[in-house]
């Protein structure tokens, strides 16, 4: 059997891409053996007919890929990303080894080449495997089709129940330089901790005229701690805006009950809005939220340049 190489996969038509996926899956299973980390590759679903054929300029996304959400999901996660093919996507709860496999499948199976930067906040054997004395890195990752520079990884002074932080890079989005932030804030019922984390993040975002802030904020739109972000860099869900503080004094209780501000698109399996794309000095976009069987968070992406006739699923 001749394995499909990444350079060859790039030139395949959309109608033949599922064949490449199946061939690569078989090759990987044969080469890696029964103990391969993604033993379910043989049963991977092909991309949908209206999937993007190549990286979409000006499309940025964010996705908490869930850890732990079971093993062997990396090929499925790569398939989800390939379906919408954002130019840039921020991942949270990401293990370095998982992201490396996702990148490999994106290139070798779907012909999509991404660069990566990591914002590791933990080295945890339980979450990311590895040897007990050499555990895997866990935190944020940014995949970008364009080169990234000036990487900064910051761990918040107070993480809450788990270390948290943000990753920042400078890259080109739709041909224009922009500072990109990827963050994961403290868990629910830790609003005061999140407020302190947002102060740290917002101070850095404010230094840039053009910025995109992506991530899992673990807070509903009307949570008091998000007020700073709304004022600094409005979100891209145009029907979703925070309500007045007096109307929403107990945001954490609302989050656990699944309550969100009216007209906000939910981004989690428990019907809360926790994931955001905030823009500063950048052309507004339109949000698209896609549930996935591979995470308890939905994949959220925004097309920043709607005037160029982007392709892909809407």
Tab-separated table of C-alpha atoms in Angstrom, residues 13 21 61 66 131 182 206 259 289 304:
chain	number	residue	atom	x	y	z
A	13	UNK	CA	-9.804	17.843	-5.188
A	21	UNK	CA	-8.206	10.619	4.806
A	61	UNK	CA	-11.574	30.724	15.680
A	66	UNK	CA	-11.691	19.573	26.414
A	131	UNK	CA	6.582	9.698	31.763
A	182	UNK	CA	-5.529	33.272	23.583
A	206	UNK	CA	-4.857	47.998	25.689
A	259	UNK	CA	-28.742	31.278	32.031
A	289	UNK	CA	-20.880	28.343	16.408
A	304	UNK	CA	-13.448	39.179	9.744
